[in-house]
Amino acid sequence: MAQFDFSEGVKHLSRAMTTGSDSVPFIAQMHEFSMRESGTPGDEFYTDAKKFVRGVCETAERFGFDTPSFIWDAYNVEAEALGCTLVKFKDKAPAIENSDPLIKTEKDLARLKAPDPYSSGRMPMVLEIMHEIKGQAGMTPLPGYCAPFTLASHVMTFENLIVQIQESPGFVHKVMSFLVDEVLAPYLNVLLKEFPDAPVADGSDAVASLPFITQDMLDEFALGYIERLQQQTIRTAICDNWWGDSYSDDLHRFWEQKLRATPPYLKVQDPDLFKVGVQPVIDYAKANNLPVVLGVDNNVFQNGPSAEIEMRIHEYMEAIEEIGKGALYLCSLSAVTPAENVEIAVKAAKQFRAGDRPYAGLRRAGTPEARGEAEETPTTVDMAAGGAAFAAAQAEATEEDQLLDQIFDAVLDQEARETAQLVEKALEKNMDVHEILNEGLIVPMDEVGDEFSEGKIFVPEMLMAARAMKAGLEVLRPILSQTGAPDKGKVMLSTVQGDVHDIGKNLVGMMLEGAGYGVVDLGVNKTPEEILDMANELKPHVVGLSALLTTSMPSMQKTVALFKEVKSEFPVIVGGAPVTQEFADVIEADGYGENAPMAVETVHRLVDSQLRRVV
């Protein structure tokens, strides 16, 4: 007999997601939160199936969840089984460290062997977890998996994956085909055969979200391979966790892409849902007779305040109720989510279901404030006058000016080889090296940053433009070294302890180089002491800290606190997916970069203020 009974919650959720229910259920991503609440160290929790399932069940029961969620650290299992390095932590989920990626070339791909679901890495542990779910909770376990695109980013690194998509798409298709045909499909079919009552396999694919990739890339390299996987599995493989709705200029197209990966329902979650608003979701779901899953921001659960948690939950549950079918999703309760905030969230959901609705009719999502928009004064531009001025300038342009314009355009067009060739040509004409650097390479990167901030381009275009800029910079670097030309300043970057992700950090580094700064990258998973010691040695103008995981934010806080404690002269800025301006203020960081262009602007400000003090 099962030790835990969540049968009523399971039935409630099933009704709500199909025919509809008289009340809105809630679900949660909760494995890290359960790890902490169970008191089990991470290196045990994520390797011991019994402890994992018991910890999740006990946490769900103690906090009054409708149902437990047994999704484990699903992003890491297949990559580890293939041979990627898994870094384990005591206080958080493990993560893949891919500074030396498995696949760099076709030869690397040819050498890879398909993992055995019964013996490779922690694949056998997943089977054990599923048996334990049956035994301890009496529930039907759902196989979880890392979707093909995110898995490819593990075995290749995200940066190289994006570059290869641009330069050698055929190679990427070979990698993706291998991952689907030789890794994921055989693995999922073993899980689905072992558990014939499991209706679907549930995938995770956060790296394939906007603005990490474009919607066209999503079609060809992410969605296309999920559909290929669906054709090879004995039952449906869904994948519902793409985010980035607020970055799409065609929401219906994006939602249609989501539904191709997850036909039974539409999932929209914060922070995008709060920016887009619930009304477009309500209208679309009603028009298409769709159940929905609406997700509340993990930063809200981490930081509160309690009123914000309550209002967000009530607004989204009211929207689900209006649609008639669906569930509320508590996004990513992590190892640093305060237990009292989870209690507030559960109480708010049950309060709404009981008919106690102090926020009835409240619509905050989708407002200009939710989108972070400020009032702007419209300006009138005389296009005719502007065009005439441009034509006159072109007529007077010298051959050198035209060459600088060509370098500028090559960077914007993301043409690395052409940029390098044009820089070499400029040097052959004895053009001033600083003029080439500043006007040809740095200025276009300012424009790239502006276009990203305005949502006109996404991370891949920014990454490829930065790569083109670096190609030109490499041609100039020997001459700049000979002339002793100073950088605008030195910036030291690091991902903090407990985090091995470097996508954002690497992009910030390239953008800073494009802006004329010298960049020293310490890498990932660095302790506060290591970062401080290197800062004392290198004496940078600014120290930049990055975090992708909510659970690594305390390490960021400890690092800033250490710099303050020793009265370090080096200003520290912070950034990364879970980091907000509010968090930066709380930990007393000297600056915050919401994205790479904004990080560059923050560095500009800090370096300028230092120079003014010196003067």
Coordinates of C-alpha atoms in Angstrom, one line a residue:
M1 CA 0.0 0.0 0.0
A2 CA 1.3 3.5 -0.9
Q3 CA 2.6 5.6 2.0
F4 CA 1.3 8.8 0.6
D5 CA -2.2 9.5 -0.9
F6 CA -2.5 12.3 -3.4
S7 CA -5.3 10.5 -5.4
E8 CA -7.9 13.3 -4.9
G9 CA -5.5 15.9 -6.1
V10 CA -4.5 13.8 -9.1
K11 CA -8.2 13.4 -10.1
H12 CA -8.8 17.1 -9.6
L13 CA -5.9 18.0 -11.9
S14 CA -7.0 15.5 -14.5
R15 CA -10.5 16.9 -14.6
A16 CA -9.3 20.5 -14.6
M17 CA -7.1 19.8 -17.6
T18 CA -9.7 18.0 -19.7
T19 CA -13.4 18.5 -19.1
G20 CA -12.9 21.3 -16.5
S21 CA -13.4 21.5 -12.8
D22 CA -15.4 23.5 -10.3
S23 CA -12.1 24.8 -8.8
V24 CA -8.6 25.6 -10.1
P25 CA -5.8 23.2 -9.0
F26 CA -2.2 24.2 -8.7
I27 CA 1.1 22.4 -9.5
A28 CA 4.7 23.3 -8.8
Q29 CA 8.3 22.7 -9.9
M30 CA 9.6 21.7 -6.5
H31 CA 12.5 19.3 -6.5
E32 CA 15.1 21.8 -5.1
F33 CA 12.7 23.1 -2.5
S34 CA 12.0 19.5 -1.5
M35 CA 15.7 18.8 -1.2
R36 CA 16.2 21.6 1.2
E37 CA 13.0 20.9 3.2
S38 CA 13.9 17.2 3.5
G39 CA 17.3 18.1 4.9
T40 CA 19.0 15.8 2.4
P41 CA 22.3 17.1 0.8
G42 CA 22.0 17.6 -2.9
D43 CA 24.6 15.0 -3.8
E44 CA 22.4 12.4 -2.0
F45 CA 19.0 13.8 -3.0
Y46 CA 19.8 13.6 -6.7
T47 CA 21.4 10.2 -6.6
D48 CA 19.2 8.2 -4.2
A49 CA 15.7 7.5 -5.7
K50 CA 14.1 6.6 -2.3
K51 CA 15.2 9.8 -0.7
F52 CA 14.2 11.9 -3.7
V53 CA 10.7 10.6 -3.9
R54 CA 10.1 10.6 -0.1
G55 CA 11.5 14.2 0.1
V56 CA 9.1 15.4 -2.6
C57 CA 6.1 13.5 -1.1
E58 CA 6.7 14.7 2.5
T59 CA 7.2 18.3 1.3
A60 CA 4.0 18.3 -0.8
E61 CA 2.1 16.8 2.1
R62 CA 3.5 19.2 4.7
F63 CA 2.8 22.3 2.7
G64 CA -0.7 21.1 1.5
F65 CA 0.1 20.9 -2.3
D66 CA -2.7 19.4 -4.4
T67 CA -0.2 17.0 -6.0
P68 CA 3.6 16.5 -5.8
S69 CA 5.8 17.1 -8.9
F70 CA 8.4 14.5 -9.4
I71 CA 10.4 16.1 -12.2
W72 CA 14.0 15.7 -11.2
D73 CA 17.0 17.7 -12.6
A74 CA 15.9 16.6 -16.0
Y75 CA 18.3 18.8 -17.9
N76 CA 21.3 16.8 -16.8
V77 CA 20.6 13.1 -17.1
E78 CA 21.1 12.4 -20.8
A79 CA 24.2 14.7 -21.0
E80 CA 25.9 13.0 -18.1
A81 CA 25.1 9.6 -19.6
L82 CA 26.8 10.7 -22.8
G83 CA 30.0 11.7 -20.9
C84 CA 29.5 15.3 -19.9
T85 CA 30.9 16.4 -16.5
L86 CA 28.2 16.6 -13.8
V87 CA 29.1 19.0 -11.0
K88 CA 27.3 18.1 -7.7
F89 CA 26.5 20.5 -4.9
K90 CA 25.4 20.0 -1.3
D91 CA 22.8 22.8 -1.3
K92 CA 21.4 22.7 -4.9
A93 CA 20.7 20.5 -7.9
P94 CA 23.7 19.3 -9.9
A95 CA 24.6 20.9 -13.2
I96 CA 26.5 20.1 -16.4
E97 CA 29.9 21.8 -16.7
N98 CA 30.8 22.0 -20.4
S99 CA 33.9 24.2 -20.6
D100 CA 35.4 21.3 -22.6
P101 CA 32.4 20.3 -24.7
L102 CA 31.9 16.7 -25.9
I103 CA 31.3 17.7 -29.5
K104 CA 33.4 20.2 -31.3
T105 CA 33.8 18.5 -34.7
E106 CA 32.4 15.7 -36.9
K107 CA 35.1 13.4 -35.5
D108 CA 33.8 14.0 -31.9
L109 CA 30.3 13.2 -33.0
A110 CA 31.5 10.0 -34.7
R111 CA 33.3 8.8 -31.6
L112 CA 30.2 9.2 -29.3
K113 CA 28.4 6.1 -28.3
A114 CA 24.7 5.9 -27.4
P115 CA 24.1 5.5 -23.7
D116 CA 22.5 2.4 -22.2
P117 CA 19.3 3.4 -20.3
Y118 CA 19.9 0.5 -17.9
S119 CA 23.5 1.3 -17.0
S120 CA 24.7 4.8 -18.2
G121 CA 25.1 7.6 -15.7
R122 CA 21.9 8.2 -13.7
M123 CA 19.6 6.8 -16.3
P124 CA 19.0 3.7 -14.1
M125 CA 18.3 6.0 -11.2
V126 CA 15.4 7.6 -13.2
L127 CA 13.9 4.1 -13.6
E128 CA 14.3 3.7 -9.8
I129 CA 12.6 7.0 -9.2
M130 CA 9.6 6.0 -11.3
H131 CA 9.3 2.7 -9.5
E132 CA 9.5 4.6 -6.1
I133 CA 6.7 7.0 -7.3
K134 CA 4.5 4.0 -7.9
G135 CA 5.4 2.4 -4.6
Q136 CA 5.4 5.4 -2.2
A137 CA 2.7 7.6 -3.8
G138 CA 0.7 5.1 -5.9
M139 CA 0.8 7.6 -8.7
T140 CA 1.5 7.1 -12.4
P141 CA 5.1 8.4 -13.0
L142 CA 5.8 10.5 -16.1
P143 CA 9.2 10.1 -17.7
G144 CA 11.1 13.4 -17.8
Y145 CA 13.7 14.2 -20.4
C146 CA 16.0 17.0 -21.7
A147 CA 14.7 18.1 -25.1
P148 CA 17.1 17.9 -28.1
F149 CA 18.0 21.6 -28.5
T150 CA 19.0 22.1 -24.8
L151 CA 20.8 18.7 -24.8
A152 CA 22.7 19.9 -27.9
S153 CA 23.7 23.1 -26.0
H154 CA 25.2 20.9 -23.3
V155 CA 27.3 18.7 -25.6
M156 CA 28.4 21.6 -27.8
T157 CA 28.0 24.7 -25.6
F158 CA 25.4 27.3 -26.5
E159 CA 27.8 29.7 -28.1
N160 CA 29.2 27.1 -30.5
L161 CA 25.8 25.7 -31.2
I162 CA 24.6 29.1 -32.4
V163 CA 27.7 29.7 -34.4
Q164 CA 27.4 26.3 -36.1
I165 CA 23.7 26.9 -36.9
Q166 CA 24.9 30.0 -38.8
E167 CA 28.0 28.5 -40.4
S168 CA 27.5 24.8 -40.6
P169 CA 23.8 23.9 -40.2
G170 CA 24.3 20.5 -41.7
F171 CA 26.6 19.6 -38.9
V172 CA 24.1 20.7 -36.3
H173 CA 21.4 18.6 -38.0
K174 CA 23.7 15.6 -37.7
V175 CA 24.2 16.3 -34.0
M176 CA 20.5 16.8 -33.4
S177 CA 19.6 13.6 -35.3
F178 CA 22.1 11.6 -33.2
L179 CA 20.6 13.0 -30.0
V180 CA 17.1 12.1 -31.0
D181 CA 17.6 8.8 -32.8
E182 CA 20.4 7.3 -30.6
V183 CA 19.9 8.9 -27.2
L184 CA 16.4 10.3 -26.5
A185 CA 14.1 7.9 -28.4
P186 CA 15.7 4.7 -27.1
Y187 CA 15.8 6.1 -23.5
L188 CA 12.2 7.3 -23.5
N189 CA 10.9 4.0 -25.1
V190 CA 12.6 2.0 -22.3
L191 CA 10.8 4.3 -19.7
L192 CA 7.5 4.1 -21.5
K193 CA 7.7 0.3 -21.9
E194 CA 8.6 -0.1 -18.2
F195 CA 5.6 2.1 -17.3
P196 CA 2.8 1.4 -19.8
D197 CA 0.3 3.5 -17.9
A198 CA 2.4 6.7 -18.3
P199 CA 0.5 8.7 -21.0
V200 CA 3.3 11.0 -22.1
A201 CA 7.0 11.8 -21.6
D202 CA 7.5 15.3 -20.3
G203 CA 10.4 17.3 -21.8
S204 CA 12.3 20.4 -20.7
D205 CA 13.8 22.9 -23.2
A206 CA 14.5 26.3 -21.6
V207 CA 17.5 27.1 -23.8
A208 CA 15.2 26.9 -26.9
S209 CA 13.2 29.9 -25.5
L210 CA 13.2 33.4 -26.8
P211 CA 15.3 35.5 -26.9
F212 CA 18.1 32.8 -26.6
I213 CA 17.0 31.8 -30.1
T214 CA 14.7 33.2 -32.8
Q215 CA 11.4 31.8 -33.8
D216 CA 12.8 30.6 -37.1
M217 CA 15.5 28.7 -35.2
L218 CA 12.9 27.3 -32.9
D219 CA 11.0 25.9 -35.9
E220 CA 14.0 24.2 -37.5
F221 CA 16.3 23.2 -34.7
A222 CA 14.1 22.8 -31.7
L223 CA 10.5 22.1 -32.6
G224 CA 11.5 20.1 -35.7
Y225 CA 13.5 17.6 -33.5
I226 CA 10.8 17.3 -30.9
E227 CA 8.4 16.3 -33.7
R228 CA 11.0 13.8 -34.9
L229 CA 11.2 12.4 -31.4
Q230 CA 7.4 12.2 -31.2
Q231 CA 7.5 10.0 -34.4
Q232 CA 9.9 7.6 -32.7
T233 CA 8.4 7.2 -29.2
I234 CA 5.8 4.6 -28.5
R235 CA 3.6 7.3 -26.8
T236 CA 3.6 11.1 -27.0
A237 CA 6.6 13.1 -26.0
I238 CA 5.5 16.7 -25.1
C239 CA 7.6 19.7 -24.2
D240 CA 5.8 22.6 -22.6
N241 CA 8.4 24.9 -20.9
W242 CA 9.5 27.4 -23.6
W243 CA 9.3 31.0 -22.4
G244 CA 9.9 34.3 -24.1
D245 CA 6.3 35.1 -25.2
S246 CA 7.0 38.8 -24.4
Y247 CA 9.8 38.8 -27.0
S248 CA 7.6 37.6 -29.8
D249 CA 6.1 40.1 -32.3
D250 CA 3.6 37.4 -33.3
L251 CA 2.1 35.8 -30.2
H252 CA -0.3 33.5 -32.0
R253 CA 2.6 32.1 -34.1
F254 CA 4.6 31.4 -31.0
W255 CA 1.6 29.8 -29.3
E256 CA 1.0 27.6 -32.3
Q257 CA 4.7 26.5 -32.1
K258 CA 4.1 25.6 -28.4
L259 CA 1.0 23.6 -29.3
R260 CA 2.9 21.6 -31.8
A261 CA 5.2 20.5 -29.0
T262 CA 2.4 20.2 -26.4
P263 CA -1.0 19.7 -28.2
P264 CA -3.1 19.1 -25.0
Y265 CA -2.7 22.6 -23.5
L266 CA -1.1 26.0 -23.7
K267 CA 1.4 27.0 -21.0
V268 CA 2.4 30.7 -20.4
Q269 CA 4.4 31.7 -17.5
D270 CA 6.1 34.7 -15.8
P271 CA 7.9 36.9 -16.3
D272 CA 6.3 36.9 -19.8
L273 CA 2.7 36.3 -18.7
F274 CA 2.9 39.4 -16.4
K275 CA 4.2 41.5 -19.3
V276 CA 1.9 40.1 -22.0
G277 CA -1.2 40.0 -19.7
V278 CA -3.9 37.4 -19.2
Q279 CA -6.5 38.7 -21.6
P280 CA -4.7 37.6 -24.8
V281 CA -4.3 34.2 -23.3
I282 CA -8.0 34.1 -22.3
D283 CA -9.1 35.1 -25.8
Y284 CA -6.8 32.6 -27.5
A285 CA -7.7 29.7 -25.2
K286 CA -11.4 30.3 -25.5
A287 CA -11.2 30.6 -29.3
N288 CA -9.3 27.3 -29.5
N289 CA -11.1 25.4 -26.6
L290 CA -7.7 25.0 -24.9
P291 CA -6.9 24.2 -21.3
V292 CA -4.1 26.5 -20.0
V293 CA -1.3 26.4 -17.4
L294 CA -0.5 29.9 -16.1
G295 CA 2.8 30.2 -14.1
V296 CA 3.7 32.6 -11.4
D297 CA 7.3 34.0 -11.3
N298 CA 9.8 32.3 -9.1
N299 CA 11.3 35.7 -8.2
V300 CA 7.9 36.6 -6.7
F301 CA 8.0 33.5 -4.5
Q302 CA 11.6 34.2 -3.5
N303 CA 11.3 37.9 -2.7
G304 CA 7.6 38.6 -2.1
P305 CA 6.1 40.7 -0.6
S306 CA 3.2 38.6 0.5
A307 CA 0.6 40.9 -1.2
E308 CA 2.4 40.5 -4.5
I309 CA 2.3 36.7 -4.2
E310 CA -1.4 36.8 -3.3
M311 CA -2.4 39.2 -6.1
R312 CA -0.5 37.4 -8.8
I313 CA -2.0 34.0 -7.8
H314 CA -5.6 35.4 -7.6
E315 CA -5.3 37.2 -10.9
Y316 CA -4.1 34.1 -12.7
M317 CA -6.6 31.7 -11.1
E318 CA -9.4 34.1 -12.0
A319 CA -8.2 34.0 -15.6
I320 CA -8.1 30.2 -15.6
E321 CA -11.6 30.1 -14.1
E322 CA -12.8 32.3 -16.9
I323 CA -11.3 30.0 -19.5
G324 CA -12.9 27.0 -17.8
K325 CA -10.0 24.5 -18.0
G326 CA -6.5 24.7 -16.6
A327 CA -4.1 24.8 -13.7
L328 CA -2.0 27.3 -11.8
Y329 CA 1.8 26.7 -11.9
L330 CA 4.2 27.7 -9.2
C331 CA 7.4 28.3 -11.1
S332 CA 10.6 26.8 -9.7
L333 CA 10.4 26.7 -6.0
S334 CA 14.1 26.5 -5.3
A335 CA 16.5 25.8 -2.5
V336 CA 16.5 29.5 -1.6
T337 CA 12.7 30.0 -1.7
P338 CA 11.5 31.0 1.8
A339 CA 9.2 28.4 3.3
E340 CA 6.9 31.2 4.5
N341 CA 6.4 32.4 1.0
V342 CA 5.4 29.0 -0.2
E343 CA 2.9 28.8 2.7
I344 CA 1.5 32.2 1.6
A345 CA 1.2 30.9 -2.0
V346 CA -0.7 27.8 -1.0
K347 CA -2.9 29.7 1.3
A348 CA -3.7 32.2 -1.4
A349 CA -4.7 29.5 -3.9
K350 CA -6.9 27.8 -1.3
Q351 CA -8.4 31.2 -0.3
F352 CA -9.4 31.8 -3.9
R353 CA -11.0 28.4 -4.2
A354 CA -12.9 29.0 -1.0
G355 CA -14.5 32.1 -2.6
D356 CA -12.5 34.6 -0.5
R357 CA -11.4 36.9 -3.3
P358 CA -10.2 40.3 -2.1
Y359 CA -8.6 41.0 -5.5
A360 CA -11.5 40.1 -7.7
G361 CA -11.4 41.8 -11.1
L362 CA -7.9 43.1 -10.6
R363 CA -5.8 43.2 -13.8
R364 CA -2.2 44.2 -13.3
A365 CA -0.6 41.8 -15.9
G366 CA -0.1 43.4 -19.3
T367 CA -0.1 47.0 -18.1
P368 CA 2.7 49.4 -19.1
E369 CA 4.0 49.1 -15.5
A370 CA 4.1 45.3 -15.8
R371 CA 6.1 45.7 -19.0
G372 CA 8.5 48.2 -17.4
E373 CA 7.6 50.8 -19.9
A374 CA 8.1 54.5 -19.2
E375 CA 6.3 57.4 -20.8
E376 CA 8.2 58.7 -23.8
T377 CA 7.8 62.0 -25.5
P378 CA 7.2 61.5 -29.2
T379 CA 9.6 63.2 -31.6
T380 CA 9.0 64.4 -35.1
V381 CA 11.6 63.5 -37.7
D382 CA 11.9 65.3 -41.0
M383 CA 12.7 62.3 -43.2
A384 CA 13.2 64.4 -46.3
A385 CA 15.7 66.6 -44.6
G386 CA 17.4 63.6 -43.1
G387 CA 17.6 61.8 -46.4
A388 CA 19.1 64.9 -48.1
A389 CA 21.7 65.2 -45.3
F390 CA 22.7 61.6 -45.7
A391 CA 23.0 61.9 -49.5
A392 CA 25.2 65.0 -49.1
A393 CA 27.4 63.2 -46.6
Q394 CA 27.8 60.2 -48.9
A395 CA 28.8 62.5 -51.7
E396 CA 31.5 64.0 -49.6
A397 CA 32.7 60.8 -48.1
T398 CA 36.3 59.9 -48.7
E399 CA 37.5 56.4 -49.6
E400 CA 38.5 55.9 -45.9
D401 CA 35.1 56.9 -44.7
Q402 CA 33.5 54.4 -47.1
L403 CA 35.8 51.7 -45.9
L404 CA 34.8 52.5 -42.3
D405 CA 31.2 52.3 -43.3
Q406 CA 31.8 48.9 -44.9
I407 CA 33.4 47.6 -41.7
F408 CA 30.5 49.0 -39.7
D409 CA 28.0 47.2 -42.0
A410 CA 30.0 43.9 -41.9
V411 CA 29.7 43.9 -38.1
L412 CA 26.0 44.6 -38.2
D413 CA 25.6 41.9 -40.9
Q414 CA 27.4 39.5 -38.6
E415 CA 30.1 38.7 -41.2
A416 CA 33.2 37.7 -39.3
R417 CA 35.4 36.9 -42.2
E418 CA 34.4 40.0 -44.2
T419 CA 35.0 42.2 -41.1
A420 CA 38.5 40.8 -40.7
Q421 CA 39.3 41.3 -44.4
L422 CA 38.0 44.8 -44.4
V423 CA 40.1 45.7 -41.3
E424 CA 43.2 44.3 -43.0
K425 CA 42.4 46.4 -46.0
A426 CA 42.0 49.5 -43.9
L427 CA 45.4 48.8 -42.3
E428 CA 47.0 48.4 -45.7
K429 CA 45.8 51.9 -46.5
N430 CA 47.6 53.1 -43.4
M431 CA 44.3 54.2 -41.8
D432 CA 44.5 55.2 -38.1
V433 CA 44.1 52.0 -36.0
H434 CA 42.1 53.9 -33.3
E435 CA 39.7 55.2 -35.9
I436 CA 39.2 51.7 -37.3
L437 CA 38.6 50.4 -33.8
N438 CA 36.3 53.2 -32.6
E439 CA 34.3 54.0 -35.8
G440 CA 34.4 50.6 -37.5
L441 CA 34.1 48.1 -34.6
I442 CA 32.9 49.8 -31.4
V443 CA 30.1 52.1 -32.8
P444 CA 28.2 49.2 -34.6
M445 CA 28.2 47.2 -31.3
D446 CA 26.5 50.2 -29.7
E447 CA 23.8 49.9 -32.4
V448 CA 23.6 46.1 -31.8
G449 CA 23.0 46.7 -28.1
D450 CA 20.3 49.3 -28.9
E451 CA 18.5 46.9 -31.3
F452 CA 18.6 44.1 -28.7
S453 CA 17.2 46.4 -26.0
E454 CA 14.4 47.4 -28.4
G455 CA 13.6 43.8 -29.2
K456 CA 14.6 44.1 -32.8
I457 CA 17.2 41.3 -32.6
F458 CA 17.7 38.3 -30.3
V459 CA 20.7 36.7 -28.7
P460 CA 21.9 34.8 -31.8
E461 CA 22.2 38.0 -33.9
M462 CA 23.9 39.8 -31.0
L463 CA 26.3 36.9 -30.5
M464 CA 27.2 36.7 -34.2
A465 CA 27.7 40.5 -34.5
A466 CA 30.0 40.3 -31.4
R467 CA 31.9 37.5 -33.1
A468 CA 32.3 39.6 -36.2
M469 CA 33.6 42.5 -34.1
K470 CA 36.0 40.2 -32.4
A471 CA 37.3 39.0 -35.7
G472 CA 38.2 42.5 -36.6
L473 CA 39.6 43.2 -33.2
E474 CA 42.0 40.2 -33.5
V475 CA 43.5 41.8 -36.6
L476 CA 44.0 45.1 -34.7
R477 CA 45.2 43.6 -31.5
P478 CA 48.9 43.2 -32.4
I479 CA 49.1 46.8 -33.5
L480 CA 47.3 48.1 -30.5
S481 CA 49.7 46.1 -28.3
Q482 CA 52.7 47.6 -30.1
T483 CA 51.4 51.1 -29.7
G484 CA 50.6 50.6 -26.1
A485 CA 47.1 51.9 -26.7
P486 CA 45.1 51.7 -23.5
D487 CA 41.7 50.0 -23.2
K488 CA 38.8 52.1 -21.9
G489 CA 39.2 50.1 -18.8
K490 CA 39.6 46.6 -17.5
V491 CA 36.6 44.5 -16.5
M492 CA 36.8 41.1 -14.6
L493 CA 33.9 38.7 -15.1
S494 CA 33.0 35.5 -13.2
T495 CA 30.1 33.2 -12.7
V496 CA 29.6 32.8 -9.0
Q497 CA 30.1 29.7 -6.8
G498 CA 27.5 27.0 -7.3
D499 CA 26.8 28.0 -10.9
V500 CA 28.5 26.6 -14.0
H501 CA 26.5 28.5 -16.7
D502 CA 28.3 31.0 -18.8
I503 CA 26.0 32.0 -21.7
G504 CA 25.2 35.5 -20.4
K505 CA 28.7 36.1 -19.0
N506 CA 30.4 35.2 -22.3
L507 CA 28.0 37.5 -24.2
V508 CA 28.7 40.4 -21.8
G509 CA 32.4 39.8 -22.3
M510 CA 32.2 40.1 -26.1
M511 CA 30.0 43.2 -25.9
L512 CA 32.5 44.8 -23.5
E513 CA 35.4 44.0 -25.8
G514 CA 33.3 45.5 -28.6
A515 CA 32.9 48.6 -26.5
G516 CA 36.7 49.0 -26.1
Y517 CA 37.3 47.4 -22.7
G518 CA 39.9 44.8 -21.7
V519 CA 38.1 41.8 -20.4
V520 CA 39.4 39.1 -18.0
D521 CA 37.1 36.1 -17.7
L522 CA 37.7 34.0 -14.5
G523 CA 35.2 31.3 -15.7
V524 CA 32.5 29.6 -13.6
N525 CA 31.8 28.3 -10.1
K526 CA 34.2 30.8 -8.4
T527 CA 34.1 31.3 -4.6
P528 CA 33.8 34.9 -3.2
E529 CA 37.4 34.5 -1.9
E530 CA 38.7 33.5 -5.4
I531 CA 37.0 36.4 -7.0
L532 CA 38.3 38.9 -4.4
D533 CA 41.9 37.5 -4.6
M534 CA 41.9 37.9 -8.5
A535 CA 40.4 41.4 -8.3
N536 CA 43.3 42.4 -5.9
E537 CA 45.8 40.9 -8.3
L538 CA 44.3 42.2 -11.6
K539 CA 43.0 45.5 -10.3
P540 CA 40.0 45.9 -12.7
H541 CA 37.9 49.0 -13.0
V542 CA 34.8 46.9 -12.6
V543 CA 34.0 43.3 -11.4
G544 CA 31.0 41.6 -13.1
L545 CA 29.2 38.7 -11.4
S546 CA 26.8 36.4 -13.3
A547 CA 24.3 33.8 -12.1
L548 CA 21.8 31.8 -14.1
L549 CA 20.4 29.8 -11.2
T550 CA 18.2 31.2 -8.4
T551 CA 20.1 29.0 -6.0
S552 CA 23.4 30.6 -6.8
M553 CA 22.1 34.1 -5.9
P554 CA 23.2 33.7 -2.3
S555 CA 26.8 33.2 -3.5
M556 CA 26.5 36.4 -5.4
Q557 CA 25.3 38.1 -2.3
K558 CA 28.2 36.7 -0.3
T559 CA 30.7 37.9 -2.9
V560 CA 29.3 41.4 -2.9
A561 CA 29.3 41.4 1.0
L562 CA 33.0 40.2 1.1
F563 CA 34.0 43.1 -1.2
K564 CA 32.1 45.5 1.1
E565 CA 33.6 44.0 4.2
V566 CA 37.2 44.5 3.1
K567 CA 36.3 47.9 1.7
S568 CA 37.4 46.9 -1.8
E569 CA 38.0 49.7 -4.2
F570 CA 36.5 47.7 -7.1
P571 CA 32.8 48.3 -7.9
V572 CA 30.8 45.1 -8.4
I573 CA 27.9 44.8 -10.9
V574 CA 25.6 41.8 -11.1
G575 CA 23.3 40.2 -13.7
G576 CA 21.8 37.0 -15.0
A577 CA 18.4 35.5 -15.6
P578 CA 17.1 35.4 -12.0
V579 CA 18.8 38.7 -10.9
T580 CA 16.7 41.8 -10.7
Q581 CA 17.3 45.5 -9.9
E582 CA 15.6 44.9 -6.6
F583 CA 18.0 42.1 -5.7
A584 CA 21.0 44.2 -6.7
D585 CA 19.8 47.0 -4.5
V586 CA 19.2 44.6 -1.5
I587 CA 22.7 43.2 -1.7
E588 CA 24.2 46.7 -2.3
A589 CA 25.8 45.9 -5.6
D590 CA 27.3 48.9 -7.4
G591 CA 25.3 48.2 -10.6
Y592 CA 23.0 45.9 -12.4
G593 CA 22.8 44.7 -16.0
E594 CA 19.4 43.3 -17.1
N595 CA 21.0 42.1 -20.3
A596 CA 24.4 42.4 -22.1
P597 CA 23.9 45.9 -23.6
M598 CA 22.7 47.3 -20.2
A599 CA 25.7 45.7 -18.5
V600 CA 27.9 47.6 -20.9
E601 CA 26.1 50.8 -20.1
T602 CA 26.5 50.2 -16.4
V603 CA 30.2 49.6 -16.9
H604 CA 30.4 52.9 -18.9
R605 CA 28.8 54.8 -16.0
L606 CA 31.1 53.3 -13.4
V607 CA 34.3 53.7 -15.3
D608 CA 33.4 57.3 -16.2
S609 CA 32.7 58.1 -12.6
Q610 CA 36.0 56.7 -11.5
L611 CA 37.8 58.8 -14.2
R612 CA 36.0 61.9 -13.0
R613 CA 37.1 61.3 -9.5
V614 CA 40.7 60.9 -10.6
V615 CA 40.6 64.2 -12.5

